Short mmCIF file of C-alpha atoms in Angstrom, two decimals:
data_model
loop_
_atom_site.label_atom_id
_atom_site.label_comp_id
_atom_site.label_asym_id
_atom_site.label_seq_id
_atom_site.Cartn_x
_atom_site.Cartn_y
_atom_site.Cartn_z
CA UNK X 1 -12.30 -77.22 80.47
CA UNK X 2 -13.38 -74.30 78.52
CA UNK X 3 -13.39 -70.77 80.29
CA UNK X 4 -16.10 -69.07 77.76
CA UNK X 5 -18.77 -67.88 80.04
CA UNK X 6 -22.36 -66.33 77.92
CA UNK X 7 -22.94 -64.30 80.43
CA UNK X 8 -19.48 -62.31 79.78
CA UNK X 9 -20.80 -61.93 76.25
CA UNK X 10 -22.38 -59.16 74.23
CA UNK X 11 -22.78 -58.16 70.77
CA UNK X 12 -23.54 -60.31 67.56
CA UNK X 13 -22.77 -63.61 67.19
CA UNK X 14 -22.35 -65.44 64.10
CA UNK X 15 -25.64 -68.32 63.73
CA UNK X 16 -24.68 -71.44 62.36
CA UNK X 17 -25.66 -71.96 58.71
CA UNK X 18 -25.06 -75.14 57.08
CA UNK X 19 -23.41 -74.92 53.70
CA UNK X 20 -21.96 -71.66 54.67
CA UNK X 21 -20.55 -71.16 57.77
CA UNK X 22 -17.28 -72.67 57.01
CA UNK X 23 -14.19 -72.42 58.51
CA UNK X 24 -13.22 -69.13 56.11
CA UNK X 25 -16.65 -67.25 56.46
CA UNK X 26 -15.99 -67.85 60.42
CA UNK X 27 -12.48 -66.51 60.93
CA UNK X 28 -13.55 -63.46 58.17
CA UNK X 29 -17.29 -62.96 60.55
CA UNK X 30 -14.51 -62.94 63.69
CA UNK X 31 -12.55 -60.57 62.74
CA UNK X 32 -14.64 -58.23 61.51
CA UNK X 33 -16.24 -58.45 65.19
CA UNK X 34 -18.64 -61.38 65.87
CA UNK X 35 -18.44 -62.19 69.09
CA UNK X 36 -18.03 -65.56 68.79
CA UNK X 37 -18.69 -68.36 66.28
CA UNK X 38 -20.96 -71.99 65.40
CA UNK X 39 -19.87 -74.74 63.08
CA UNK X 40 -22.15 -75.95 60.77
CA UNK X 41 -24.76 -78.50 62.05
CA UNK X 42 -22.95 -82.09 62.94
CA UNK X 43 -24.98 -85.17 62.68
CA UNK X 44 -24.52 -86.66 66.11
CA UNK X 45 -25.09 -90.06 65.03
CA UNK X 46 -22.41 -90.28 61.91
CA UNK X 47 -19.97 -88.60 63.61
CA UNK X 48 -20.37 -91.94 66.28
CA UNK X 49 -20.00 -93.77 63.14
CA UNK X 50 -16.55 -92.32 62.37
CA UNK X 51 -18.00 -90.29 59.80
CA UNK X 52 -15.07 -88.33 58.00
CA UNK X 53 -17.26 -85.43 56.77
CA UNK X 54 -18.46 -84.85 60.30
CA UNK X 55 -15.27 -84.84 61.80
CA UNK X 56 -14.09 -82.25 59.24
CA UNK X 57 -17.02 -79.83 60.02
CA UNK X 58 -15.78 -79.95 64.11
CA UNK X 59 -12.16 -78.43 62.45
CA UNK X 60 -11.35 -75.06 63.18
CA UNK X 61 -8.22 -72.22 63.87
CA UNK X 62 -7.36 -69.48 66.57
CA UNK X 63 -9.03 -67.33 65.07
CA UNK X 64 -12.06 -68.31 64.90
CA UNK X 65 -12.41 -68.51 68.74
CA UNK X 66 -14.66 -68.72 70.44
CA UNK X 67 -16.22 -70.81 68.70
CA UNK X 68 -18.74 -73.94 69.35
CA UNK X 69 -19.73 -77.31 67.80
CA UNK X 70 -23.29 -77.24 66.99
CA UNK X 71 -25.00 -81.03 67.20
CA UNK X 72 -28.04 -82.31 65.46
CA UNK X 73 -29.76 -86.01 67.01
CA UNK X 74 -32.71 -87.22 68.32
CA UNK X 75 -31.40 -89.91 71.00
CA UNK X 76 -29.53 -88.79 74.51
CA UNK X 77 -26.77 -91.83 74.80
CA UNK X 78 -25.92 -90.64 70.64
CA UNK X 79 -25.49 -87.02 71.47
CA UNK X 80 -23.64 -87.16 74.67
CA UNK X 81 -21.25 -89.76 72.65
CA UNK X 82 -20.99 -87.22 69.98
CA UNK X 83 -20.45 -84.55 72.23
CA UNK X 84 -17.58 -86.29 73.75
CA UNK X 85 -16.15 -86.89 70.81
CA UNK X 86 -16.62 -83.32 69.78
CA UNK X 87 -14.80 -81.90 73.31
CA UNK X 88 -11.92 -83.70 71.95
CA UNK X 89 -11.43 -80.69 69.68
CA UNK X 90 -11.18 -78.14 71.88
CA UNK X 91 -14.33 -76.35 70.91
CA UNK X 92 -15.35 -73.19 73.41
CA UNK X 93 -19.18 -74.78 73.63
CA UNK X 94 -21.15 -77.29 72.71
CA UNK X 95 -24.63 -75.93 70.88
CA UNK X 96 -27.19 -78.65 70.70
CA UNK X 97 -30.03 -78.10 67.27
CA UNK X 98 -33.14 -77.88 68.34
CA UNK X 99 -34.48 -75.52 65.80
CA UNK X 100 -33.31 -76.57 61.95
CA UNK X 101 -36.88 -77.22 59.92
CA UNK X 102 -35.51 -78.77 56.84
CA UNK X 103 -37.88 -82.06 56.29
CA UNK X 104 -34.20 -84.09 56.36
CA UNK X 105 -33.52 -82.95 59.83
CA UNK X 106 -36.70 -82.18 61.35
CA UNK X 107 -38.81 -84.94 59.41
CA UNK X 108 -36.43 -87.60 61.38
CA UNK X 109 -37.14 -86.89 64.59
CA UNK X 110 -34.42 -84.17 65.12
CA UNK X 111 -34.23 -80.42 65.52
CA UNK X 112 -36.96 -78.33 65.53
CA UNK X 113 -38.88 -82.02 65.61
CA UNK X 114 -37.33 -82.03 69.60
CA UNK X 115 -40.01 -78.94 70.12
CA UNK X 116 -42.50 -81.30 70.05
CA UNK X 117 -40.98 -84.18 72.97
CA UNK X 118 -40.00 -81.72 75.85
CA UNK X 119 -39.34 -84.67 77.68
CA UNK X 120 -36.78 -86.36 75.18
CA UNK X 121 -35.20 -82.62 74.55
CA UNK X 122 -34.71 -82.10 78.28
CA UNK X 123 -32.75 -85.71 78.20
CA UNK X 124 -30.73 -84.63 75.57
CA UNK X 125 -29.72 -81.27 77.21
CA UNK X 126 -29.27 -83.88 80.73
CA UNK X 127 -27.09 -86.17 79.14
CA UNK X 128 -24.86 -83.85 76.35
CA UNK X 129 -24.22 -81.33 79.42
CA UNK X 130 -23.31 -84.14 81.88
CA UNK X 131 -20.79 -85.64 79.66
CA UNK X 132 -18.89 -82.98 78.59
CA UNK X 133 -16.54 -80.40 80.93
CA UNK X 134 -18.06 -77.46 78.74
CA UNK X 135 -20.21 -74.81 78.45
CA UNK X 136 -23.81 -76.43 76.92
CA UNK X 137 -26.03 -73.86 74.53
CA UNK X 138 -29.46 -75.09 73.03
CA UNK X 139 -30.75 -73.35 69.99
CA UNK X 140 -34.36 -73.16 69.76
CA UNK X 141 -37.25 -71.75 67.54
CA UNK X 142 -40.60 -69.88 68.75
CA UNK X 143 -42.37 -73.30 68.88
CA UNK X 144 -43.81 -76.38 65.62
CA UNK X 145 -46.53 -74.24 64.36
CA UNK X 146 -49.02 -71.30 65.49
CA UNK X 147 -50.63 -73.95 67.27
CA UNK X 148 -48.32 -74.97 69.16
CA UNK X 149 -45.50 -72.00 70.77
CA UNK X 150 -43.93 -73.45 73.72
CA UNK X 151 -40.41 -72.00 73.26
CA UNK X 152 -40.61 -71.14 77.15
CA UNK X 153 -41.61 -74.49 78.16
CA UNK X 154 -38.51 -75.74 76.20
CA UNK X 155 -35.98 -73.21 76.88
CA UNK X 156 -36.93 -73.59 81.10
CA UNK X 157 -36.70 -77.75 80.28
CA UNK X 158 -33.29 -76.83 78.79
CA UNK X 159 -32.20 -74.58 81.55
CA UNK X 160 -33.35 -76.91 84.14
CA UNK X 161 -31.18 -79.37 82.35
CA UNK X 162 -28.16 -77.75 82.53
CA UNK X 163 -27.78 -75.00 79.87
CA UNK X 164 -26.01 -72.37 79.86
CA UNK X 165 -27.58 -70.36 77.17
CA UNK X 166 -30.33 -70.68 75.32
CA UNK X 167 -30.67 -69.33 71.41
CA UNK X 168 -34.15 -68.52 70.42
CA UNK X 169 -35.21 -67.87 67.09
CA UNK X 170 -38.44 -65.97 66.43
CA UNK X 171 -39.90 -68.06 64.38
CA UNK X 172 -41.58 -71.17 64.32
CA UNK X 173 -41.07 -74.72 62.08
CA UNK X 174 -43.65 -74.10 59.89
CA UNK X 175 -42.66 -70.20 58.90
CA UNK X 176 -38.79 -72.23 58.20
CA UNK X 177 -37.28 -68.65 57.30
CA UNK X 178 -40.55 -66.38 56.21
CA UNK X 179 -42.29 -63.87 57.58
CA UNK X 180 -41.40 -61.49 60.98
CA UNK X 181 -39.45 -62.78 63.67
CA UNK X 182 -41.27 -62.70 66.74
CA UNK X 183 -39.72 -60.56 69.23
CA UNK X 184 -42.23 -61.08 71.77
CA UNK X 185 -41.35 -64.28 72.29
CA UNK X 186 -37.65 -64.09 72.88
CA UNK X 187 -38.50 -61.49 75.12
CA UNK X 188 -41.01 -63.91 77.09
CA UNK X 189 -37.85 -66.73 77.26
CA UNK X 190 -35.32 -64.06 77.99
CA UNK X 191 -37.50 -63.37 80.98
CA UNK X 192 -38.64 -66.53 82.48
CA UNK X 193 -34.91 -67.86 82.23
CA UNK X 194 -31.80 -67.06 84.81
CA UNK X 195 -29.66 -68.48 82.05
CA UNK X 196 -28.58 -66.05 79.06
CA UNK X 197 -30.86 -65.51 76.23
CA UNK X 198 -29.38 -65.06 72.79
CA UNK X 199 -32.21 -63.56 70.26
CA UNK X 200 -31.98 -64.27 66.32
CA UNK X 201 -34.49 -63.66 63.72
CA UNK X 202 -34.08 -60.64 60.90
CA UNK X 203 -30.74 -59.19 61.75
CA UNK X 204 -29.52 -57.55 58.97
CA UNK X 205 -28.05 -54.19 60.16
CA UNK X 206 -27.37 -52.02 63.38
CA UNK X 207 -30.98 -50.46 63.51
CA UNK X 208 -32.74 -54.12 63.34
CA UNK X 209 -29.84 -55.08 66.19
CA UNK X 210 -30.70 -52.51 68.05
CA UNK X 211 -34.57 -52.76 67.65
CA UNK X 212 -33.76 -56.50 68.97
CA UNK X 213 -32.06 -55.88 71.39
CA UNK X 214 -34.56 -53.36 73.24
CA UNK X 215 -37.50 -55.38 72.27
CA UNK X 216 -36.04 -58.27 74.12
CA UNK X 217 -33.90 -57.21 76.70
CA UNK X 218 -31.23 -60.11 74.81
CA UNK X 219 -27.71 -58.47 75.23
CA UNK X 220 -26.26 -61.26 72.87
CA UNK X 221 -28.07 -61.87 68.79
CA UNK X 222 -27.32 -64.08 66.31
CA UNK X 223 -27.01 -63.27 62.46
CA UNK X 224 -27.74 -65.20 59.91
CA UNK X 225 -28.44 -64.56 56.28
CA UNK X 226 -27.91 -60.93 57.31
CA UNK X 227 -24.00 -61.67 57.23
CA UNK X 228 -23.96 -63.03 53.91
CA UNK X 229 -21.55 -61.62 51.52
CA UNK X 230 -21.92 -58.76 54.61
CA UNK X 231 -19.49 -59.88 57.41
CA UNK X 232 -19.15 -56.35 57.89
CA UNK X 233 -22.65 -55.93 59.40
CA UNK X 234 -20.66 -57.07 62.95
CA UNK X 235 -17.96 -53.76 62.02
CA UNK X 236 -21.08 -51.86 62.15
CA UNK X 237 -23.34 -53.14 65.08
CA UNK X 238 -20.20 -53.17 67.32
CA UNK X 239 -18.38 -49.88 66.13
CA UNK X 240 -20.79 -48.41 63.71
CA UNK X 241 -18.01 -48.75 61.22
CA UNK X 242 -19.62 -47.30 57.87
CA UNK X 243 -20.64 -48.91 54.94
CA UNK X 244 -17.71 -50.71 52.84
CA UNK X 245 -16.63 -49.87 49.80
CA UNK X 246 -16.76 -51.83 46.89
CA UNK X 247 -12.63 -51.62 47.41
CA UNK X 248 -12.87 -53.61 50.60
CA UNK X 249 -15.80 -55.66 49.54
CA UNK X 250 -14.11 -57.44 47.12
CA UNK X 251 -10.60 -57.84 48.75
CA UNK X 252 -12.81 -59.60 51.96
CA UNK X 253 -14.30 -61.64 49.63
CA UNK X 254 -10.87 -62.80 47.82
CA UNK X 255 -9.45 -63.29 51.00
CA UNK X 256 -12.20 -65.37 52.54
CA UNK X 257 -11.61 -67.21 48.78
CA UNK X 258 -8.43 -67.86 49.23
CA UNK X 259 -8.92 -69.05 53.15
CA UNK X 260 -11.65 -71.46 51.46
CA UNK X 261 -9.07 -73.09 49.04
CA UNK X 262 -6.28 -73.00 51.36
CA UNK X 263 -8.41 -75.26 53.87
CA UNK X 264 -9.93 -77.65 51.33
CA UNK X 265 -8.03 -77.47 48.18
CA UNK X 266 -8.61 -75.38 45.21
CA UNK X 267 -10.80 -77.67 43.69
CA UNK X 268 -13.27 -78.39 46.59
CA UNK X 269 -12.58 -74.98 47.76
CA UNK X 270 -13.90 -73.55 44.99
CA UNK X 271 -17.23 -74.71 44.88
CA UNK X 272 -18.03 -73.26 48.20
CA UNK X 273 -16.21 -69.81 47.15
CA UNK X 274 -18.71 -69.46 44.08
CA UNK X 275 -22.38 -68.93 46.06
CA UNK X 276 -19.85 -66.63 48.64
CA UNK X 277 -18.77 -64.71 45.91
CA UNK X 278 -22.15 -64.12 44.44
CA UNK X 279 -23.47 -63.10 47.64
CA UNK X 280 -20.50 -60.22 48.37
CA UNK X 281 -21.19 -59.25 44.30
CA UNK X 282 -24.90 -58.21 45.72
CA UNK X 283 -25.36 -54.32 45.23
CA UNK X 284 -22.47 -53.76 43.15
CA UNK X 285 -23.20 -52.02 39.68
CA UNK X 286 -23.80 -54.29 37.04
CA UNK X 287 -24.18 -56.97 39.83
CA UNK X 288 -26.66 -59.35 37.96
CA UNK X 289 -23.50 -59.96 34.88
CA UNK X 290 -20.92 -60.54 37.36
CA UNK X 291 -23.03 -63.10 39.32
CA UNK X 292 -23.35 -64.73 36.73
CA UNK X 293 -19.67 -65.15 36.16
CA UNK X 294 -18.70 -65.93 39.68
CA UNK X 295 -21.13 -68.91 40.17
CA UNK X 296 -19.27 -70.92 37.39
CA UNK X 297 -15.70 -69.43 38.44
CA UNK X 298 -12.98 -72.77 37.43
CA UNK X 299 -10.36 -71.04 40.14
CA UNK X 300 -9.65 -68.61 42.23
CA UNK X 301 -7.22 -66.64 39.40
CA UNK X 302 -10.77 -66.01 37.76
CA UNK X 303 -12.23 -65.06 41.07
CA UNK X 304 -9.23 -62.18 41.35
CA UNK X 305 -9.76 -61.86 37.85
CA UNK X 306 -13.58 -60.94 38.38
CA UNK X 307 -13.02 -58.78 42.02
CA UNK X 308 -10.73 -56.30 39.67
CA UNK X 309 -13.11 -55.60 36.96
CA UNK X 310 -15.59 -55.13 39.32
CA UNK X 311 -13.43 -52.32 41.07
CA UNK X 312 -12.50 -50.67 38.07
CA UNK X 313 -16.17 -50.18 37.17
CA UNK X 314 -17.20 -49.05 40.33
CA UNK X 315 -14.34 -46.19 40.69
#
């Protein structure tokens, strides 16, 4: 039984991004101030299978907390298995996919694919909430196409359902990540549900947080790319905490590093570390040379290596 309640929530959350919400960039988001936490997408029907990838995405610490699994599936009996199997570690929520719009996910009949079958989404939401003890979320986008926007049709199928938030991203399937996120929209959902609301779509600072946030009433929003190699932006929409400097940039970024390889071995670890350290290299002076560097780092002693230079030029 989880006590996390969304409506006791408010502030910026960290979205779920597969290949880079890991464990590290999770407890490193948390502490600078995210509210709470996603795992990366789980495929509902290999972690049924015993799938040891899967179950290692559902891993997480303390400090990451709270923190949800997020599920991705197409067929009810599959997820609420998955979800069960999921509870067993402890997670705060269970968020259910509804909005990914990579042709792998999507083209297969799940994610933003359930926009299209209300009917099979609102079983999914039905049979994931009834057979877990926890808190069910169900992330959505703004609808398929231009053609088709029926976010409010699915979010009140999903609250109807049993939801207890709904996550509604401003744009739809066929914009994947481009263009304006429609605040309109969220605002729409937000008001036609009793059920929280959380808005996400073109965070990438307090003044776009805060322009969300009035635009759609949403007291909870989601960050994405906005947090990358910038876990800081949640220091600043919560506290207005200033702009890092290039000091605390790069010791974040080592110790997220060194989180990463701790977790999953140097050698693993390290492959994920490179795009992270690219991303937290953005802005610095003579950033384009040091990307360069960090994206074919061997270990993390070259990592350290790189994060000092880059300090001593920027003094």
């Amino acid at each position: 039984m989880s006590n996390f309640d969304f409506n006791k929530i408010k502030g910026a959350a960290l979205a779920p991004m597969a290949g880079v919400a890991d464990s590290a960039f999770r407890e490193i988001c948390r502490s600078y101030g995210a509210v709470f936490t996603v795992t990366e997408m789980i495929s509902a029907k290999a972690l049924c299978f015993q799938d040891k990838k899967s179950r290692e995405l559902m891993r997480f610490t303390e400090n990451e907390r709270p923190c949800g699994i997020q599920l991705f599936g197409s067929e009810p009996d599959i997820m609420a298995k998955a979800a069960k199997i999921a509870a067993e570690y402890e997670p705060d929520f269970i968020d259910i996919n509804m909005g990914c719009p990579v042709p792998k996910v999507a083209g297969n009949g799940c994610g933003s694919a359930l926009m299209r079958s209300p009917e099979l989404a609102g079983e999914i939401v039905k049979a994931v909430a009834a057979a877990v003890d926890l808190p069910v979320s169900v992330k959505i986008r703004k609808g398929w196409d231009n053609n088709s926007v029926n976010a409010v049709e699915i979010a009140k199928i999903a609250q109807e359902n049993g939801a207890a938030a709904v996550a509604v991203h401003g744009r739809t399937k066929a914009q994947g990540y481009a263009g304006d996120a429609d605040k309109e929209i969220i605002r729409r959902v937000r008001e036609a549900l009793k059920i929280p609301v959380i808005a996400n779509g073109g965070i990438v600072d307090k003044q776009r947080f805060e322009e969300m946030k009035k635009a759609t009433g949403c007291e909870i929003a989601m960050v994405a790319r906005g947090a990358l190699g910038n876990p800081f932006i949640f220091a600043e929409i919560a506290a207005g905490t200033p702009e890092p400097t290039v000091t605390e940039r790069m010791e974040t970024m080592i110790g997220q590093c060194e989180l990463t390889c701790e977790r999953r071995g140097e050698k693993r670890g390290i492959l994920d570390c490179r795009k992270h350290a690219a991303w937290y290299i953005k802005g610095v002076q003579g950033a384009a040379t040091f990307r360069k560097r960090a994206v074919v780092a061997k270990d993390l002693n070259e990592l350290h290596m790189l994060a000092n230079e880059i300090v001593e030029k920027c003094k």
